Coordinates of C-alpha atoms in Angstrom, one line a residue:
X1 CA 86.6 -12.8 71.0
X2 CA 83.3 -14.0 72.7
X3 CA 82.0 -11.9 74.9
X4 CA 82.7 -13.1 78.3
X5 CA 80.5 -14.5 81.3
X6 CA 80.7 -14.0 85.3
X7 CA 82.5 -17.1 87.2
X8 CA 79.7 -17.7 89.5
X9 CA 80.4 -20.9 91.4
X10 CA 78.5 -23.2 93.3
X11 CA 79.3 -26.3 95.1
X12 CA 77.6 -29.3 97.2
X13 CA 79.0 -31.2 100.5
X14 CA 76.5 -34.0 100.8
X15 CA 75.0 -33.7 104.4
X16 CA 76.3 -36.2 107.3
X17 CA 74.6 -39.5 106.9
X18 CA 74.6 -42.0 110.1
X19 CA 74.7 -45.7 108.8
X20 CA 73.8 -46.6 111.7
X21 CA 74.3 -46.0 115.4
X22 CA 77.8 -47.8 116.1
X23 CA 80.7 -45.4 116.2
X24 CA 82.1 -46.9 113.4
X25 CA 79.0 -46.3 111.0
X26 CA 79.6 -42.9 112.2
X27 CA 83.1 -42.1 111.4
X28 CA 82.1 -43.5 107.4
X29 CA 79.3 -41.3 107.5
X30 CA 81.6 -38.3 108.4
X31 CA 84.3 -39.4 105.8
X32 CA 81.8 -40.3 102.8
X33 CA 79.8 -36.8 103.0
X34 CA 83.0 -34.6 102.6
X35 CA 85.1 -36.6 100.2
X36 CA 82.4 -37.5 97.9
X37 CA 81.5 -34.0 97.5
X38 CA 80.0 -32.4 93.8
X39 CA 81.1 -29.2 92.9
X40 CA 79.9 -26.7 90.7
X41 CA 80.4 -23.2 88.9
X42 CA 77.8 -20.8 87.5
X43 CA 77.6 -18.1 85.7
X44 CA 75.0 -15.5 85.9
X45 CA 74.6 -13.2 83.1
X46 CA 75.0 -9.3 83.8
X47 CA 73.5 -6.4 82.3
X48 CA 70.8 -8.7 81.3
X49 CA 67.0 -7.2 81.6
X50 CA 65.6 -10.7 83.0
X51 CA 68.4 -11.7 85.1
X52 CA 68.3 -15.1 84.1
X53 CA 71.5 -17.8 84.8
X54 CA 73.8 -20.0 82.6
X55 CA 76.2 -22.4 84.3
X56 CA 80.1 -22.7 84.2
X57 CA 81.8 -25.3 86.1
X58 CA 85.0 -25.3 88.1
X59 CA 85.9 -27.5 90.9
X60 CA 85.1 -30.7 90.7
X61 CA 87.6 -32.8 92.3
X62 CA 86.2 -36.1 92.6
X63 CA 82.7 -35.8 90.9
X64 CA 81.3 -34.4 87.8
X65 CA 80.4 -30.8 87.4
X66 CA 78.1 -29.3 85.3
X67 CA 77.3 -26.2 83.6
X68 CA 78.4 -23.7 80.6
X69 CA 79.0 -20.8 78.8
X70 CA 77.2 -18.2 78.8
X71 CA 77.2 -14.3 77.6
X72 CA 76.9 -11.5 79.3
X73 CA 78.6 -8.1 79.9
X74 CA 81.7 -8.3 81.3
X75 CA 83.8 -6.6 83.9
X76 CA 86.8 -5.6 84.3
X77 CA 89.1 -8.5 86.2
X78 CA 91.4 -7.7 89.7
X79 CA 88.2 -5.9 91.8
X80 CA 87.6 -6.6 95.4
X81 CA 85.8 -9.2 97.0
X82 CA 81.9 -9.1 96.0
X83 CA 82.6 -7.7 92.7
X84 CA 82.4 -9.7 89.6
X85 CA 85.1 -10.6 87.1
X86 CA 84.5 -11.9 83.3
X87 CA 86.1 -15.1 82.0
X88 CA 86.4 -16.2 77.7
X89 CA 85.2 -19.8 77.2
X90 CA 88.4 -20.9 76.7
X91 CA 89.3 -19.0 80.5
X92 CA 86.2 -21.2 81.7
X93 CA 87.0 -24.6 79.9
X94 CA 90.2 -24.0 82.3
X95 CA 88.5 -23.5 85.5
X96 CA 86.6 -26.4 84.6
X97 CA 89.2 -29.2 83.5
X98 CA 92.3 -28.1 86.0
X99 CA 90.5 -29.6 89.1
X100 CA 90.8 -33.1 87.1
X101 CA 94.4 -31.9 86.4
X102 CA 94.7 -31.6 90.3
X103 CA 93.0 -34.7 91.0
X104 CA 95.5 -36.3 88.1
X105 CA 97.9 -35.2 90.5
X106 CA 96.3 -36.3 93.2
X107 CA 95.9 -39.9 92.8
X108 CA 99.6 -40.4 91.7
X109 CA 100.4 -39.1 95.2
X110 CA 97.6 -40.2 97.4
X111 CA 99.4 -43.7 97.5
X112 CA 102.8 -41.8 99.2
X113 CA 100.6 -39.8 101.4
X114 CA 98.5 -42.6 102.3
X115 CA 101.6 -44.6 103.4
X116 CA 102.2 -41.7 106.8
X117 CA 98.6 -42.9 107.8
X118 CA 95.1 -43.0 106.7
X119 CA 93.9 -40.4 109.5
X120 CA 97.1 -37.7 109.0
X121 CA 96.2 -37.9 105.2
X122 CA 93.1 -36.5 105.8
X123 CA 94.1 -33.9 108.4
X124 CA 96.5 -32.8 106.0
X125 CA 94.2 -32.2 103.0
X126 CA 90.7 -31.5 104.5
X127 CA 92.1 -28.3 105.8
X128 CA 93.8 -27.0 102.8
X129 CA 91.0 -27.7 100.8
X130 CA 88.6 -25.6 103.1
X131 CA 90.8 -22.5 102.5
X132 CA 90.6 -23.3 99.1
X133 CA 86.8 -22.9 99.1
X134 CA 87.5 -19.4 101.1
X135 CA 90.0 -17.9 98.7
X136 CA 87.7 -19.3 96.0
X137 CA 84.7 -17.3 97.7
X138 CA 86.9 -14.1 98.2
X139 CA 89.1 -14.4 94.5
X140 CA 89.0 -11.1 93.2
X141 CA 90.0 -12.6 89.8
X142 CA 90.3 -15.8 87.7
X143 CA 94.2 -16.7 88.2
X144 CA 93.1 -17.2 91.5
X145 CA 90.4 -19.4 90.8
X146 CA 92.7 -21.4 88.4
X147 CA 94.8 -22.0 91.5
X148 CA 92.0 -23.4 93.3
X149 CA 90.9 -25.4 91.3
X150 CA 93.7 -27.2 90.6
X151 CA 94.6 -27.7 94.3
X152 CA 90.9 -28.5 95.5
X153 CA 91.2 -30.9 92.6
X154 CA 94.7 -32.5 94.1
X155 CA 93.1 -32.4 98.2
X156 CA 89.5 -34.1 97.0
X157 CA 91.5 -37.0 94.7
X158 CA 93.6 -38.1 97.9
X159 CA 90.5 -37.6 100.1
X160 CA 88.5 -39.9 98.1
X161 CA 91.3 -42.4 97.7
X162 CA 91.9 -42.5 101.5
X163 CA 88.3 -42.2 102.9
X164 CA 87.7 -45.6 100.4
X165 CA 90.6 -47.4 101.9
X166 CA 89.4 -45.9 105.8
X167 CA 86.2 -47.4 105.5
X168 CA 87.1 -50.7 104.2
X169 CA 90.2 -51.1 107.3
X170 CA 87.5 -50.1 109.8
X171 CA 84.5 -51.5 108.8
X172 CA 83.3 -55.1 109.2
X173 CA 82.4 -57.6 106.7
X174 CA 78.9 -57.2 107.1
X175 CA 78.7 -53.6 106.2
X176 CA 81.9 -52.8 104.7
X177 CA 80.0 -52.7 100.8
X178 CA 77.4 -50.6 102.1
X179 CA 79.8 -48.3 103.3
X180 CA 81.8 -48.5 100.4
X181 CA 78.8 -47.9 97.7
X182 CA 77.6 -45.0 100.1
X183 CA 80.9 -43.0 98.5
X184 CA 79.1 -43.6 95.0
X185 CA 75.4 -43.0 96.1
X186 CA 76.7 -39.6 98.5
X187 CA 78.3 -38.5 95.3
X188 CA 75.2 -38.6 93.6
X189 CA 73.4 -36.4 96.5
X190 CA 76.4 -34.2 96.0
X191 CA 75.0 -34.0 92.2
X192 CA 71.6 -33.5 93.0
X193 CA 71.6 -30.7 95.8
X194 CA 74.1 -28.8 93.5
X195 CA 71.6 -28.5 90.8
X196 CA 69.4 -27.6 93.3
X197 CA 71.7 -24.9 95.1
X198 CA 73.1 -23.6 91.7
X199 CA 69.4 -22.2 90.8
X200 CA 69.4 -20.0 94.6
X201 CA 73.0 -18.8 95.5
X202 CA 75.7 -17.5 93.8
X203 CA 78.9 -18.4 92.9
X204 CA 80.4 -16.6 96.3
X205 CA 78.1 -17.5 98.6
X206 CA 77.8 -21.6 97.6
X207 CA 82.1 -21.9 97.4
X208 CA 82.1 -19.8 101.2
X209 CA 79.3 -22.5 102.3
X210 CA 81.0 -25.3 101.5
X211 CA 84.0 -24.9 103.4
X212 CA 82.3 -25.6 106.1
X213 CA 82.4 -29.3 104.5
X214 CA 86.3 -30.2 105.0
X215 CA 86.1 -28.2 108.4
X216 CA 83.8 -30.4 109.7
X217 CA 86.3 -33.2 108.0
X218 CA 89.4 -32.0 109.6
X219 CA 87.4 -31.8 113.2
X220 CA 86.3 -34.9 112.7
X221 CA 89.5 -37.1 112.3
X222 CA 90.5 -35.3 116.2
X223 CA 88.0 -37.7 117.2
X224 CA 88.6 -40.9 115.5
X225 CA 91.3 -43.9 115.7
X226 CA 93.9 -44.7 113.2
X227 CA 92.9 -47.8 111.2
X228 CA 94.2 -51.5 113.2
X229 CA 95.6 -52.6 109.6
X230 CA 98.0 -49.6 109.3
X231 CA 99.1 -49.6 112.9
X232 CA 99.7 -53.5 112.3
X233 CA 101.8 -52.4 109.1
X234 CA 103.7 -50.3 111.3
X235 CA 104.2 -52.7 114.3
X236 CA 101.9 -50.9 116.7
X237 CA 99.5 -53.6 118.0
X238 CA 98.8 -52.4 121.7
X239 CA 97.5 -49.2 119.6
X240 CA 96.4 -51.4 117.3
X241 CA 94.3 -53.1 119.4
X242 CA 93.0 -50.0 121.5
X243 CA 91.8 -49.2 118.4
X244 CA 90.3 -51.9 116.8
X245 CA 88.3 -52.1 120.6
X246 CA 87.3 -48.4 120.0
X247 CA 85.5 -49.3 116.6
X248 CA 83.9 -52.6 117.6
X249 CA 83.0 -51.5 121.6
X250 CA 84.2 -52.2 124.8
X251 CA 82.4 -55.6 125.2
X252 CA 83.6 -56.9 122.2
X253 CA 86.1 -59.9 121.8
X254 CA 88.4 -58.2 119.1
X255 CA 91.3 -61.1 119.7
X256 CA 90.3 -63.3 116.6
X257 CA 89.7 -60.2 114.3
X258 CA 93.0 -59.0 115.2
X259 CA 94.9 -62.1 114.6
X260 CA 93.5 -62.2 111.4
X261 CA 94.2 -58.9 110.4
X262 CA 97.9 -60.2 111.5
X263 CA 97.9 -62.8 109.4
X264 CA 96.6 -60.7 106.0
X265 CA 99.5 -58.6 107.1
X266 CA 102.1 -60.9 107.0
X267 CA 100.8 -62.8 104.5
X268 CA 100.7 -59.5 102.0
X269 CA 104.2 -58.5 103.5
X270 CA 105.5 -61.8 102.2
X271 CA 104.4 -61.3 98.8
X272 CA 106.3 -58.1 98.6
X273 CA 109.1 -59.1 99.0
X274 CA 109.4 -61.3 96.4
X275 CA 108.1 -58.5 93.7
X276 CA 111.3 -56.5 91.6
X277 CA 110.5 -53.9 89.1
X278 CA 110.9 -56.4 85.9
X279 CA 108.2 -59.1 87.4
X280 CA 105.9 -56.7 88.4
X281 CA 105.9 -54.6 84.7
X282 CA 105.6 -57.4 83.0
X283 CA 103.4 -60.0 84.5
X284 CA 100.1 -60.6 83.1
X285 CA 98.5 -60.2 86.4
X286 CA 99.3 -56.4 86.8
X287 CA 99.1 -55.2 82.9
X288 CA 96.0 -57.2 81.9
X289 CA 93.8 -55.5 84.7
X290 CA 95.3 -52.3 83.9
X291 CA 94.5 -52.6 80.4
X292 CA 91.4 -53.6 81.2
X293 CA 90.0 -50.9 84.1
X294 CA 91.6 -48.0 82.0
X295 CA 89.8 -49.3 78.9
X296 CA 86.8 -49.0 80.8
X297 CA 87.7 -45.7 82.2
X298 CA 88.4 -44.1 78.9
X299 CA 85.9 -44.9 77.5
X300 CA 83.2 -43.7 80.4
X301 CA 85.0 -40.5 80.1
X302 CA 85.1 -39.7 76.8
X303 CA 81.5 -40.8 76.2
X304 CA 80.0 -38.0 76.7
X305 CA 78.9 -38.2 80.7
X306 CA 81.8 -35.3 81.5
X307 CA 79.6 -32.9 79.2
X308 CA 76.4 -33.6 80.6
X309 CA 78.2 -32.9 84.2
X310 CA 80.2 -30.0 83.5
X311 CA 77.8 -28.2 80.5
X312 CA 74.5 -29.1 81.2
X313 CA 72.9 -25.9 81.2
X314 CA 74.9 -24.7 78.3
X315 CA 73.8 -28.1 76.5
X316 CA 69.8 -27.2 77.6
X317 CA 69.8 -23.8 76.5
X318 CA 70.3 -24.8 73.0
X319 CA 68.4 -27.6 72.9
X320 CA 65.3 -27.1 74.9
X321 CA 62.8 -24.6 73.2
X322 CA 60.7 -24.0 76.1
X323 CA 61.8 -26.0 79.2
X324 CA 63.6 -24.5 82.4
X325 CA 67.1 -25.9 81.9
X326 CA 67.8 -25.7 85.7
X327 CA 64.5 -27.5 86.4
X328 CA 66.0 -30.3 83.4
X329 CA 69.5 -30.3 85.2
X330 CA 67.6 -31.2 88.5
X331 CA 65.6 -34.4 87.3
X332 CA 68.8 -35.5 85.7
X333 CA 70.4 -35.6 89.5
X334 CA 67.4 -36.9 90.7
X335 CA 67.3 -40.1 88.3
X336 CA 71.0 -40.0 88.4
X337 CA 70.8 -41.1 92.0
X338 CA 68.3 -42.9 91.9
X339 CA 69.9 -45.3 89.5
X340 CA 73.1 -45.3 91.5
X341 CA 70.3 -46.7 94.6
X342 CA 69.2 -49.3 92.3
X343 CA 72.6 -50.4 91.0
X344 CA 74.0 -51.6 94.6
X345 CA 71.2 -54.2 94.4
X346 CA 71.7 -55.1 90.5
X347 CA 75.6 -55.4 90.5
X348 CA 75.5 -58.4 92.6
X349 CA 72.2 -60.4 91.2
X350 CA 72.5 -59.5 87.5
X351 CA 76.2 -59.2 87.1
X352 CA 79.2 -57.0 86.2
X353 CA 79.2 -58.2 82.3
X354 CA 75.3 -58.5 81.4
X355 CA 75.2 -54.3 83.0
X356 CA 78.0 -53.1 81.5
X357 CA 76.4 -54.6 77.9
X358 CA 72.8 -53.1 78.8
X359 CA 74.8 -49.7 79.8
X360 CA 77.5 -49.2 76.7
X361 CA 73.9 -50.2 74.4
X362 CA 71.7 -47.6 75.9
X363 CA 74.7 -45.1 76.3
X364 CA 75.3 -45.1 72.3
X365 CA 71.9 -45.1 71.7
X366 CA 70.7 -42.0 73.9
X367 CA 74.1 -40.3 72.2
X368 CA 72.7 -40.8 68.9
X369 CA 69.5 -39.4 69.8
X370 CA 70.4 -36.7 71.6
X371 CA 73.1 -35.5 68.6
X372 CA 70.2 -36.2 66.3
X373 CA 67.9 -33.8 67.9
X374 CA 71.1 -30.8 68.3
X375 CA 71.2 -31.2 64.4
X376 CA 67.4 -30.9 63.9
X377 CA 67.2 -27.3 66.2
X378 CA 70.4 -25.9 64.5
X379 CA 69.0 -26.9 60.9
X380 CA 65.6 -25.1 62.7
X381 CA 67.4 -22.2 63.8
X382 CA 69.3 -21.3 60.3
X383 CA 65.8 -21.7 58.3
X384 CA 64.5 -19.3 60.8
X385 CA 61.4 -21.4 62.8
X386 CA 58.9 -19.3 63.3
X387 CA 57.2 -20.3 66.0
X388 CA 59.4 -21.3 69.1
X389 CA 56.4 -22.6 71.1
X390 CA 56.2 -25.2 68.2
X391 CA 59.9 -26.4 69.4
X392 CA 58.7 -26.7 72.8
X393 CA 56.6 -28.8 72.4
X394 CA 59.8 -31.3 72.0
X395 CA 61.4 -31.0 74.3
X396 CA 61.0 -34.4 75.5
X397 CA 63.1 -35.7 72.8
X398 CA 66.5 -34.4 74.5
X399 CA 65.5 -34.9 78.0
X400 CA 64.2 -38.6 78.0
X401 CA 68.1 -39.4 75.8
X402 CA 69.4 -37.4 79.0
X403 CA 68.1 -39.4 81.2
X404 CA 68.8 -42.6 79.5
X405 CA 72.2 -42.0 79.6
X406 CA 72.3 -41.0 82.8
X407 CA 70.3 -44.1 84.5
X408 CA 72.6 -46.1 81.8
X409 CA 75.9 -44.7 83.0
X410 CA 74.8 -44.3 86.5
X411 CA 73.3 -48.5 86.1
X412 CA 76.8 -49.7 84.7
X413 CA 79.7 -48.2 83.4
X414 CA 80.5 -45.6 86.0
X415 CA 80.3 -48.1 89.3
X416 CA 81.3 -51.3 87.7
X417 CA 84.5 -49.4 85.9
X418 CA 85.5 -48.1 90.0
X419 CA 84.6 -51.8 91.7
X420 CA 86.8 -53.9 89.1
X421 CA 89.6 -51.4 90.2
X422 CA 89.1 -53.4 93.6
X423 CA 88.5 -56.7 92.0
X424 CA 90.5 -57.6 89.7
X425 CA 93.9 -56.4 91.1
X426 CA 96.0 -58.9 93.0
X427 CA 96.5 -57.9 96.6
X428 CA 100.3 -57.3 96.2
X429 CA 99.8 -55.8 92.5
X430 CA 96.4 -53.4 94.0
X431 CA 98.0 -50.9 95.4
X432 CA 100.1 -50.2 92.2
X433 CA 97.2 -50.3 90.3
X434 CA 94.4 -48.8 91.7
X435 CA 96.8 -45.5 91.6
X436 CA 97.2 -46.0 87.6
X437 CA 94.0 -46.9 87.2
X438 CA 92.7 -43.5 89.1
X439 CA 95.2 -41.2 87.8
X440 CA 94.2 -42.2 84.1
X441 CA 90.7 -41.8 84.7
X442 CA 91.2 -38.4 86.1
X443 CA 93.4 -37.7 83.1
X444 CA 90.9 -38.8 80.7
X445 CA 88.2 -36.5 82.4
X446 CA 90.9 -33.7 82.2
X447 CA 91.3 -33.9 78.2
X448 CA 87.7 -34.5 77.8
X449 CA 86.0 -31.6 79.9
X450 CA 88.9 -29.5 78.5
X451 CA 88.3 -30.3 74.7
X452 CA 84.7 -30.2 75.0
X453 CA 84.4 -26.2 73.9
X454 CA 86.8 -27.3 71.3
X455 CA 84.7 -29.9 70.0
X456 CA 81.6 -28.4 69.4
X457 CA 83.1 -25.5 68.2
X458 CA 84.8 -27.7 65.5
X459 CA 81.9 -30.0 64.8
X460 CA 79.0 -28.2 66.5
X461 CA 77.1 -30.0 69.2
X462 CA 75.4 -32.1 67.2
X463 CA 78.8 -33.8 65.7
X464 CA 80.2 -33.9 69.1
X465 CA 77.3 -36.2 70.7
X466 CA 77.7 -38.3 67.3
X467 CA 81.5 -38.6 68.2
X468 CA 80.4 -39.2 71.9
X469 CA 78.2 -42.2 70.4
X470 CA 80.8 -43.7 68.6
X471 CA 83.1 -43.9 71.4
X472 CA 80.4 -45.6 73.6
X473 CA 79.8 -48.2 70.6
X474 CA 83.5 -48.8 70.4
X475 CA 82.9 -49.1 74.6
X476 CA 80.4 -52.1 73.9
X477 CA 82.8 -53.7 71.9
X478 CA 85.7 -53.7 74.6
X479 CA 83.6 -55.0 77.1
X480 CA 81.8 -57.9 74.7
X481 CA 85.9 -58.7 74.2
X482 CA 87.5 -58.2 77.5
X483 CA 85.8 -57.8 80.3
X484 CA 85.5 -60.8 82.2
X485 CA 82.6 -61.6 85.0
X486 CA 83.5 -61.3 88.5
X487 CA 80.2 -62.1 90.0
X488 CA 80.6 -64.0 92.5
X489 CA 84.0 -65.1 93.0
X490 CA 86.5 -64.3 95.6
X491 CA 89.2 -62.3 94.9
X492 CA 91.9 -65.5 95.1
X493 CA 89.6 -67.0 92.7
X494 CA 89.7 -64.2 89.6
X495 CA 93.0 -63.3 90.7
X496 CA 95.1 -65.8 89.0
X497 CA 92.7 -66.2 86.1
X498 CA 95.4 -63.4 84.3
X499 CA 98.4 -65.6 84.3
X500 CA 96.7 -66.8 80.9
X501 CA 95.3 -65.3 78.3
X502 CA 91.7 -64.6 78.4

């Protein structure tokens, strides 16, 4: 059995953000910085003369985690709070992959949970999910943690889903797709200061800090209104409209904006009721865009970007001869966001089609590379290299394919596969959707950060970033063939495009 490593967790809550100074840029900033949160797990080798760290991941409900595998002496399991306890890789792949299992969960239900109201559903699950983070902080063992991370998993899923359909009811036209691609971008922050907060704190100390995230969550929703649209749905309109006044200001005219969120209402209700089980299954205009957003899903998961997330370090420390593979983990987060900046502006001038071509290309490509260079070291390392300095001195090689796939899948795939979710759904058929959609994504990232261990155990790291490239070139293929462009159009206009076949 492989020696095992130290569960050392760390985990990021993006700071508040003010969009701007109306109360209702505040109460997206409030909801985007806790449900868009990163989390991550380390592990810091014990016994060990230099006292260096590897990475492990664990929570990671509704963002990508990162980190590995590493050895180090281990200690015996069920000790107090402050001790350490050691985990097998198989123990580890398990932290890592059952907070997708819980978020799985989570998006099959957030639809039912969503349904009591937008503002209970986040009571309700920001403050579970903060005593989550304590017992993981306190766990004295790694059953625990496995219960943690599933159910952080399961509370961050139907946060995300309900902070994306929050800030869309609340928000105006005019801002509601900044606020919306703020979720994505705040993700990304969530990414960066993790890589940043893994190298300083342990695993203790980072999951006890960032309960103070969903705290400030659950604190927050005592001070804001219940979306107009669901108090509408529910035949509240005087609270309704004391609402809707609350967002947009006392000296506001809200009439016409109510009206109209009236209408939409009735409008949506009327649709509804003409829907039964057999017309909704079978229709073209619910299966195509569900065959067509989990295509895209699967293959963004299984294309390697959960093993950059989750195994990073792990992924570094074989590769790079003579780089800090903390100090590589943080440029990654820092181009990661910075391409998730640039995509807001490219998605609507260039398109959804030409980026998601551009991104599947470069994706397979970097891949290729990458797995390229993992065969070159191991061939290195069994004829015994005799000069590791020499190695150093590329590695360039495997961090410039890093960050090509990152700014590729950061560019394309990752927020074009989310915003077709939204757009190419028919309003009565969204619903419905967006929750398979979501839960087979989640699944996807389950099996795939689960397996990893498994695959390059099986086909060493090298085959597994070949197999990874495959997938992605199979990726480019689907999209060439069935993705259509939504640039553009209104929703009624794609909408009924899926009556026919494309």
């Amino acid at each position: 059995m492989p020696r095992a490593s130290v569960v050392h967790m760390t985990s990021t809550a993006t700071r508040p953000q003010h969009m701007s100074q109306s109360r209702r840029g505040k109460i997206g900033a409030i909801v985007c910085e806790t449900c868009e949160r990163e989390n991550r797990i380390d592990s810091k080798p014990l016994g060990s003369s230099n006292g260096g760290r590897a990475k492990l991941p664990v929570l990671e409900p509704v963002g990508r985690c990162v980190w590995p595998i590493d050895r180090c002496t281990g200690f015996n399991r069920g000790q107090a709070y402050g001790s350490a306890f050691s985990v097998t890789q198989q123990e580890a792949s398990w932290v890592a992959s059952l907070s997708m299992l819980g978020a799985w969960f989570g998006a099959m239900i957030g639809d039912w949970v969503m349904r009591r109201g937008r503002r209970l559903a986040l009571r309700v699950t920001s403050l579970p999910l903060a005593v989550v983070w304590i017992l993981t902080g306190i766990a004295p063992c790694v059953e625990l943690v496995y219960v943690t991370s599933f159910i952080g998993g399961l509370c961050c899923s139907v946060i995300t889903m309900v902070a994306q359909v929050y800030i869309s009811e609340i928000s105006m036209p005019g801002i509601r797709g900044c606020l919306s691609a703020m979720l994505k971008v705040l993700g990304h922050v969530g990414v960066l200061l993790s890589y940043i907060a893994g190298t300083y704190l342990n695993w203790r100390q980072s999951a006890l800090l960032v309960a103070i995230a969903p705290s400030m969550l659950f604190l927050g929703t005592l001070f804001i209104p219940e979306t107009p649209s669901y108090l509408v749905l529910n035949g509240k309109d005087d609270e309704a409209a004391n609402s809707l006044q609350w967002l947009r200001g006392d000296h506001v005219d809200i009439r016409h904006e109510l009206q109209v969120i009236k209408t939409n209402i009735l409008a949506s209700r009327a649709k509804q009721y003409e829907l039964t089980f057999k017309n909704s299954v079978f229709t073209p205009r619910l299966y195509k865009p569900i065959a067509i957003t989990c295509g895209l899903m699967f293959f963004q998961r299984f294309s390697g970007a959960n093993a950059f997330n989750y195994y990073a370090v792990i992924i570094f420390r074989q590769t790079l001869g003579g780089m800090n593979p903390h100090g590589a983990t943080i440029a990654i987060g820092f181009v990661q966001l910075l391409a998730s900046l640039l995509s807001g502006f490219l998605i609507d001038i260039v398109g959804r089609l030409p980026l998601l071509i551009a991104s599947t290309v470069f994706m397979s490509l970097a891949l290729a590379g990458f797995g390229s260079y993992a065969y070159y070291m191991s061939q290195t390392q069994n004829l015994g290299y005799p000069d590791s300095a020499v190695v150093g001195q590329h590695d360039w090689i495997p961090l410039l394919c890093v960050l090509v796939f990152t700014t590729a899948l950061a560019l394309g795939i990752s927020p074009i596969s989310w915003l077709l979710i939204g757009e190419l759904f028919p309003l009565e058929y969204r619903g419905l959707g967006s929750s398979i959609s979501t839960s087979f994504s989640y699944f996807c990232a389950f099996v795939g950060i689960k397996l990893f261990m498994d695959f390059q155990q099986t086909l060493g790291l090298h085959g597994a970033f070949w197999f990874y490239a495959a997938v992605a070139v199979c990726g480019l293929c689907f999209v060439v063939c069935c993705v259509p462009e939504t640039k553009g159009k209104q929703l009624d206009e794609m909408n009924p495009d899926y009556a026919q076949a494309r």
